[in-house]
mmCIF file of C-alpha atoms in Angstrom:
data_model
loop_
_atom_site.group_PDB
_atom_site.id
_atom_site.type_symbol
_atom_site.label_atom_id
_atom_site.label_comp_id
_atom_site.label_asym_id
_atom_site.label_seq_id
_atom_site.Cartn_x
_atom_site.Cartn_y
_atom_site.Cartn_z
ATOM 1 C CA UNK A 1 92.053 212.987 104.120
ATOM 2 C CA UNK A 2 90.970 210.947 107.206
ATOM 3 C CA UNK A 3 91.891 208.015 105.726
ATOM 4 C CA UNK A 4 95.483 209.040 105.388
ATOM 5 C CA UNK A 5 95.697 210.542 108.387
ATOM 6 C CA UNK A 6 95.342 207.939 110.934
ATOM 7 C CA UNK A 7 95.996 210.586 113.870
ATOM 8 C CA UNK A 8 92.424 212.800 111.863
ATOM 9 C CA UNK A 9 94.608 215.611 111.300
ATOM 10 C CA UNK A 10 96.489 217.136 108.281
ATOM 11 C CA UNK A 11 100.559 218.078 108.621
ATOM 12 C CA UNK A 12 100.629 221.202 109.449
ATOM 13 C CA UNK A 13 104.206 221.927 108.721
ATOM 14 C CA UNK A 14 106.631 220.508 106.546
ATOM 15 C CA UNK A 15 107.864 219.419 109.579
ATOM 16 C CA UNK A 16 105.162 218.073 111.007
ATOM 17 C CA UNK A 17 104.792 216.218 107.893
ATOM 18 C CA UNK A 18 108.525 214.740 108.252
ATOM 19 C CA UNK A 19 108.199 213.314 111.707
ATOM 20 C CA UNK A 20 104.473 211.651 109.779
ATOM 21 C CA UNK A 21 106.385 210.347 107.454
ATOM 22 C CA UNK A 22 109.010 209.039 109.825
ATOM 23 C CA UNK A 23 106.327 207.383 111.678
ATOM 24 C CA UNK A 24 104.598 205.814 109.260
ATOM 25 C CA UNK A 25 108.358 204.615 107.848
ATOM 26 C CA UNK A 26 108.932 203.212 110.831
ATOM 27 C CA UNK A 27 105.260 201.568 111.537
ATOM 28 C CA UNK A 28 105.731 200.099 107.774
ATOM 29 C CA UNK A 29 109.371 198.463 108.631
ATOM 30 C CA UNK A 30 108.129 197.102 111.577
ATOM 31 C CA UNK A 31 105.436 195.587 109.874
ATOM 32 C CA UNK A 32 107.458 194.681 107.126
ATOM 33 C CA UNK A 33 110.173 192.958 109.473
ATOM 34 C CA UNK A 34 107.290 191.182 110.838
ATOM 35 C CA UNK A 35 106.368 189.271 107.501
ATOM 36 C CA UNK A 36 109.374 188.864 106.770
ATOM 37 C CA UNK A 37 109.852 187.049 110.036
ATOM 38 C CA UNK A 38 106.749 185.325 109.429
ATOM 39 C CA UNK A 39 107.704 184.392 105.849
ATOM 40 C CA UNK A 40 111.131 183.447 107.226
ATOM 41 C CA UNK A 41 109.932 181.034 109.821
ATOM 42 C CA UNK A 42 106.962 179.458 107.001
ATOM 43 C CA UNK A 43 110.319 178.617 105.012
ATOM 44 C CA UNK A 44 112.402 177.339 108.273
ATOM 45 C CA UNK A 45 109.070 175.095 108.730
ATOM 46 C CA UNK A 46 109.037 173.991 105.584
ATOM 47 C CA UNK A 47 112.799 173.351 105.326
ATOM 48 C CA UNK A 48 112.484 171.588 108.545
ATOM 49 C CA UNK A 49 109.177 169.775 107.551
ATOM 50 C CA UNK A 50 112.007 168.460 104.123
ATOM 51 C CA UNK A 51 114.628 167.580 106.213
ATOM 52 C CA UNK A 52 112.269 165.534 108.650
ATOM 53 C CA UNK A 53 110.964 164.027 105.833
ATOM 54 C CA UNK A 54 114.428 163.059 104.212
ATOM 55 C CA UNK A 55 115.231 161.755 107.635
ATOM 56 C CA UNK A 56 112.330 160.136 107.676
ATOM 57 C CA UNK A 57 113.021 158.858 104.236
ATOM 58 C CA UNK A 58 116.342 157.510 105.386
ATOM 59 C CA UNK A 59 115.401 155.874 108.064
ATOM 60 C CA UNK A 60 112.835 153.944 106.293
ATOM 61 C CA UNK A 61 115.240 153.037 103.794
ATOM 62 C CA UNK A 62 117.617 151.741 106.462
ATOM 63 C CA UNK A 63 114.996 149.826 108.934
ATOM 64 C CA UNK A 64 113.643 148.620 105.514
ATOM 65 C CA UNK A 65 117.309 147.171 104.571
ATOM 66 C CA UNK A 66 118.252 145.883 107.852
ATOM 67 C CA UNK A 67 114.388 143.895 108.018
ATOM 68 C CA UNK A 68 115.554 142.850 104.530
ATOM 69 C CA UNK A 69 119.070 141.669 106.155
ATOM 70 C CA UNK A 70 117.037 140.141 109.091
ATOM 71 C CA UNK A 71 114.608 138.460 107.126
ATOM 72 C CA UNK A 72 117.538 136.820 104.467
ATOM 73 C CA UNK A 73 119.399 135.650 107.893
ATOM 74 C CA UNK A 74 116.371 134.225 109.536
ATOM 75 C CA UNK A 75 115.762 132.683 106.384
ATOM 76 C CA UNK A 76 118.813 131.085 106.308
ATOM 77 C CA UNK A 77 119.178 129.839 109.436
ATOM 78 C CA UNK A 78 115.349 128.279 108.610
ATOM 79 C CA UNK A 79 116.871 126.750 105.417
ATOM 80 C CA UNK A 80 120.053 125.031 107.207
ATOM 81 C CA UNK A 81 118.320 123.730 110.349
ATOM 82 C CA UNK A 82 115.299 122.322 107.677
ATOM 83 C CA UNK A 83 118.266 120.734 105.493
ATOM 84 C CA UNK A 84 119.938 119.301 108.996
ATOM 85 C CA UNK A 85 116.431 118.149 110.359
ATOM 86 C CA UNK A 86 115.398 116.614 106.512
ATOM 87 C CA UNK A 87 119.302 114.502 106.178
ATOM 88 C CA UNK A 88 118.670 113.450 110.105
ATOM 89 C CA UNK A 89 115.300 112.179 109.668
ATOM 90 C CA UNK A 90 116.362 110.875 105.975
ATOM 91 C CA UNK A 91 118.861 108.886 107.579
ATOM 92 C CA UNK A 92 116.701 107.565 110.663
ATOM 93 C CA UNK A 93 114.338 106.309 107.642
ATOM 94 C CA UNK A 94 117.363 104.260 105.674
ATOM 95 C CA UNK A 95 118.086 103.101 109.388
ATOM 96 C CA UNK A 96 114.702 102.099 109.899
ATOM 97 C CA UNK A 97 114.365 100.759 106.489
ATOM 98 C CA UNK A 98 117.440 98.322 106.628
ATOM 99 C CA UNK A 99 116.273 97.386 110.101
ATOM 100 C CA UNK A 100 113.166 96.201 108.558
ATOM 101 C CA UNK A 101 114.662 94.632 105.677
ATOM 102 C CA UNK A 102 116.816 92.744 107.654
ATOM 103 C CA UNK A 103 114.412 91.564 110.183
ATOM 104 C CA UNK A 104 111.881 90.658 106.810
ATOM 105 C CA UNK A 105 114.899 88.491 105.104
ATOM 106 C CA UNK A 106 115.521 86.677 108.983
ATOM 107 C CA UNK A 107 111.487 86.029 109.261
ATOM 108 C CA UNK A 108 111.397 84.646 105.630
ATOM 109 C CA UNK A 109 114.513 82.489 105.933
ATOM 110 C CA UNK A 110 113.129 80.816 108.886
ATOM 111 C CA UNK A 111 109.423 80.325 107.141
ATOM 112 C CA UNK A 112 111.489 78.696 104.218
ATOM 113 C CA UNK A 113 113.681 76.601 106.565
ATOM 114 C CA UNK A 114 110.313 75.723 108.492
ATOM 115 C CA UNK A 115 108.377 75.256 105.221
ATOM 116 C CA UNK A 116 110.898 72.898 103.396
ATOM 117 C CA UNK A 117 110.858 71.336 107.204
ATOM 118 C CA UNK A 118 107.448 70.614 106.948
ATOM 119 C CA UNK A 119 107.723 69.978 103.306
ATOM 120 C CA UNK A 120 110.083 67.157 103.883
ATOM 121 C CA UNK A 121 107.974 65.536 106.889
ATOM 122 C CA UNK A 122 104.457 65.517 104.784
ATOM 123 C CA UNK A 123 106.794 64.195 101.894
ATOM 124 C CA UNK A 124 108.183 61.207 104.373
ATOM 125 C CA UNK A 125 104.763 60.669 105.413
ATOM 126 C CA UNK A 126 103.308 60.420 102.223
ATOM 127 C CA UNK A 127 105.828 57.839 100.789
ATOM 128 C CA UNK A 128 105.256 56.016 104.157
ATOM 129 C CA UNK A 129 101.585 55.990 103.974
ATOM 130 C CA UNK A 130 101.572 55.025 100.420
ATOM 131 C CA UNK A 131 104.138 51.977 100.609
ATOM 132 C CA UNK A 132 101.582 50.525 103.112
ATOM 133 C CA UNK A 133 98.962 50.842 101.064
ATOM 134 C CA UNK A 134 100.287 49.083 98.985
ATOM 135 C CA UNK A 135 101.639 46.301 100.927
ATOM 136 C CA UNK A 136 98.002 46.236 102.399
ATOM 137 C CA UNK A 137 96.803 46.444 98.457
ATOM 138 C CA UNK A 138 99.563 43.496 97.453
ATOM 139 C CA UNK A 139 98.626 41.986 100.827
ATOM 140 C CA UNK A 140 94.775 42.184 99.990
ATOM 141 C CA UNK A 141 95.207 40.619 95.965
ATOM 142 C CA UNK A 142 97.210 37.681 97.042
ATOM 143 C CA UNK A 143 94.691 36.870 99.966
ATOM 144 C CA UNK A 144 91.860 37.279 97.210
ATOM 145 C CA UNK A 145 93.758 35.648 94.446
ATOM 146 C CA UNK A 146 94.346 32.474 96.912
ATOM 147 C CA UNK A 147 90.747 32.858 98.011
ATOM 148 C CA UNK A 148 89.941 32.387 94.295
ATOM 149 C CA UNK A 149 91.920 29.481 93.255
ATOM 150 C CA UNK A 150 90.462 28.160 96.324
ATOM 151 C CA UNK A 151 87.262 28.586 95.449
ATOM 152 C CA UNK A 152 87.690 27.866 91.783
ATOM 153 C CA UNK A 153 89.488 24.595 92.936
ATOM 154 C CA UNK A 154 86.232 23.623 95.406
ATOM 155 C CA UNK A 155 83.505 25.312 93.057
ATOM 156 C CA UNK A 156 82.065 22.514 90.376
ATOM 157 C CA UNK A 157 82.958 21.647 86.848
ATOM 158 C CA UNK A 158 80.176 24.096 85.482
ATOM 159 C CA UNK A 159 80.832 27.471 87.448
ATOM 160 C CA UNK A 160 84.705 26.774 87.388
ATOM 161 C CA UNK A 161 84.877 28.474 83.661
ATOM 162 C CA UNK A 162 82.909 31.512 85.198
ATOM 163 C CA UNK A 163 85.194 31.853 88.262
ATOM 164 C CA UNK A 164 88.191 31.915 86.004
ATOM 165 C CA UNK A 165 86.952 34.294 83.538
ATOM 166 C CA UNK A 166 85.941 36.443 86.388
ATOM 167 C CA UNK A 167 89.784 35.726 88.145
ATOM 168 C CA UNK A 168 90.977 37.633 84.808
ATOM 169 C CA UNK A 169 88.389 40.306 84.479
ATOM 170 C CA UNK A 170 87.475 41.183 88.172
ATOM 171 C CA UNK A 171 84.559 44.114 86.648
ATOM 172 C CA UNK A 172 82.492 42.189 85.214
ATOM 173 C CA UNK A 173 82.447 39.794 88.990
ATOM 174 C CA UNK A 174 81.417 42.399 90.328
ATOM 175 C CA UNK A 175 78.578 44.118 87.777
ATOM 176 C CA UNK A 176 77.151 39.992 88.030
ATOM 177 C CA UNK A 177 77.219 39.774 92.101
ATOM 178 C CA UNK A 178 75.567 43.706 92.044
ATOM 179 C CA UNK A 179 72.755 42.263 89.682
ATOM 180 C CA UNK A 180 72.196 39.024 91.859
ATOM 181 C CA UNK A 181 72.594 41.150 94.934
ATOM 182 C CA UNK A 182 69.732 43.344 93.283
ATOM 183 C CA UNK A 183 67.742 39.737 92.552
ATOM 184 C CA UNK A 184 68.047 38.478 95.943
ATOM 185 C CA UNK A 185 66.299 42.128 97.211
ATOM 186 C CA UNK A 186 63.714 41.808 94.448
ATOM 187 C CA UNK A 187 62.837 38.113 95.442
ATOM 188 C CA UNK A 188 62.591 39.199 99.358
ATOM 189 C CA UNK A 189 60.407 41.924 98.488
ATOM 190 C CA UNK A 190 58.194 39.807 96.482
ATOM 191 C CA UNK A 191 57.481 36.737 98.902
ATOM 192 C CA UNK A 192 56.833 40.121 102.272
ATOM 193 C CA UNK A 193 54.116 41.259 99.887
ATOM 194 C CA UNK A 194 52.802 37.911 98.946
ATOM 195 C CA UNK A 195 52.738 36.571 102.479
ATOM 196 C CA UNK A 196 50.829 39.952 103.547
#
């Protein structure tokens, strides 16, 4: 009974036993106003907790876009300066590249025009050089051909058949005056070592 009484008595009336149950009617709204309240405010957290979380939601959503928006626009702006920068220094190149090309044709028309130049002069000189040679060469045969009929004219009846077969085959003169020229040595040597 103590346990149900929480004042350790027993009604001792019925109306003594109203007013208990009054009380404890009252104790038990209050208490149950008090979870309610408590269960009321878990679900005004947790509705509040969704709604953050929606916002939350939303606003990721939206910074996410607008970086999205940013990132296309920066990357546009990237793509037309790159295209602007790549046609500008495309078109310095050509520049630079007919610049060049002109500048090679200009060096390589003068090395041709210098070339044939020099081309000519060596040519002039050659043909120079070799019509005196031979006028010296003509010169040279007609002195040795007169020397000859001199000498065939002055030489004896005996060597003047020799002179005029060596007048027509000028060789052979010489391969006989290199083997007297060699007999003349050989006799020299011969009469040094004899007289030593």
């Amino acid at each position: 009974m103590n346990d149900r009484n929480p004042h350790g008595s027993g009604a001792k009336g019925p109306d003594e036993l109203r007013h208990q149950i009054e009380h404890a009617r009252s104790q038990l709204g209050d208490t149950v106003a008090q979870l309610a309240d408590k269960v009321d405010a878990t679900g005004r957290a947790r509705a509040r907790a969704a709604d953050l979380r929606d916002k939350a939601g939303a606003m990721t959503v939206q910074l996410r876009t607008s970086a999205a928006e940013a990132g296309h626009a920066v990357q546009d702006r990237a793509a037309r300066t790159g295209h602007a920068v790549q046609d500008r220094a495309s078109r310095a190149g050509h520049a630079v590249q007919d610049r060049a090309a002109q500048a090679g044709h200009a060096v390589q028309d003068r090395a041709a025009s210098t070339g044939h130049a020099v081309q000519d002069r060596a040519a002039r000189t050659g043909h120079a050089m070799q019509d005196r040679a031979s006028r010296a060469g003509h010169a040279v045969q007609s002195r040795a051909e007169r020397a000859g009929h001199t000498l065939e004219e002055s030489a004896p009846q005996p060597l003047r058949g020799a002179l005029s077969a060596g007048m027509r085959h000028p060789g052979l003169i010489l391969a006989v005056g290199v083997l007297g020229a060699a007999a003349v040595a050989a006799g020299i040597a011969w009469r040094r070592q004899r007289h030593h």
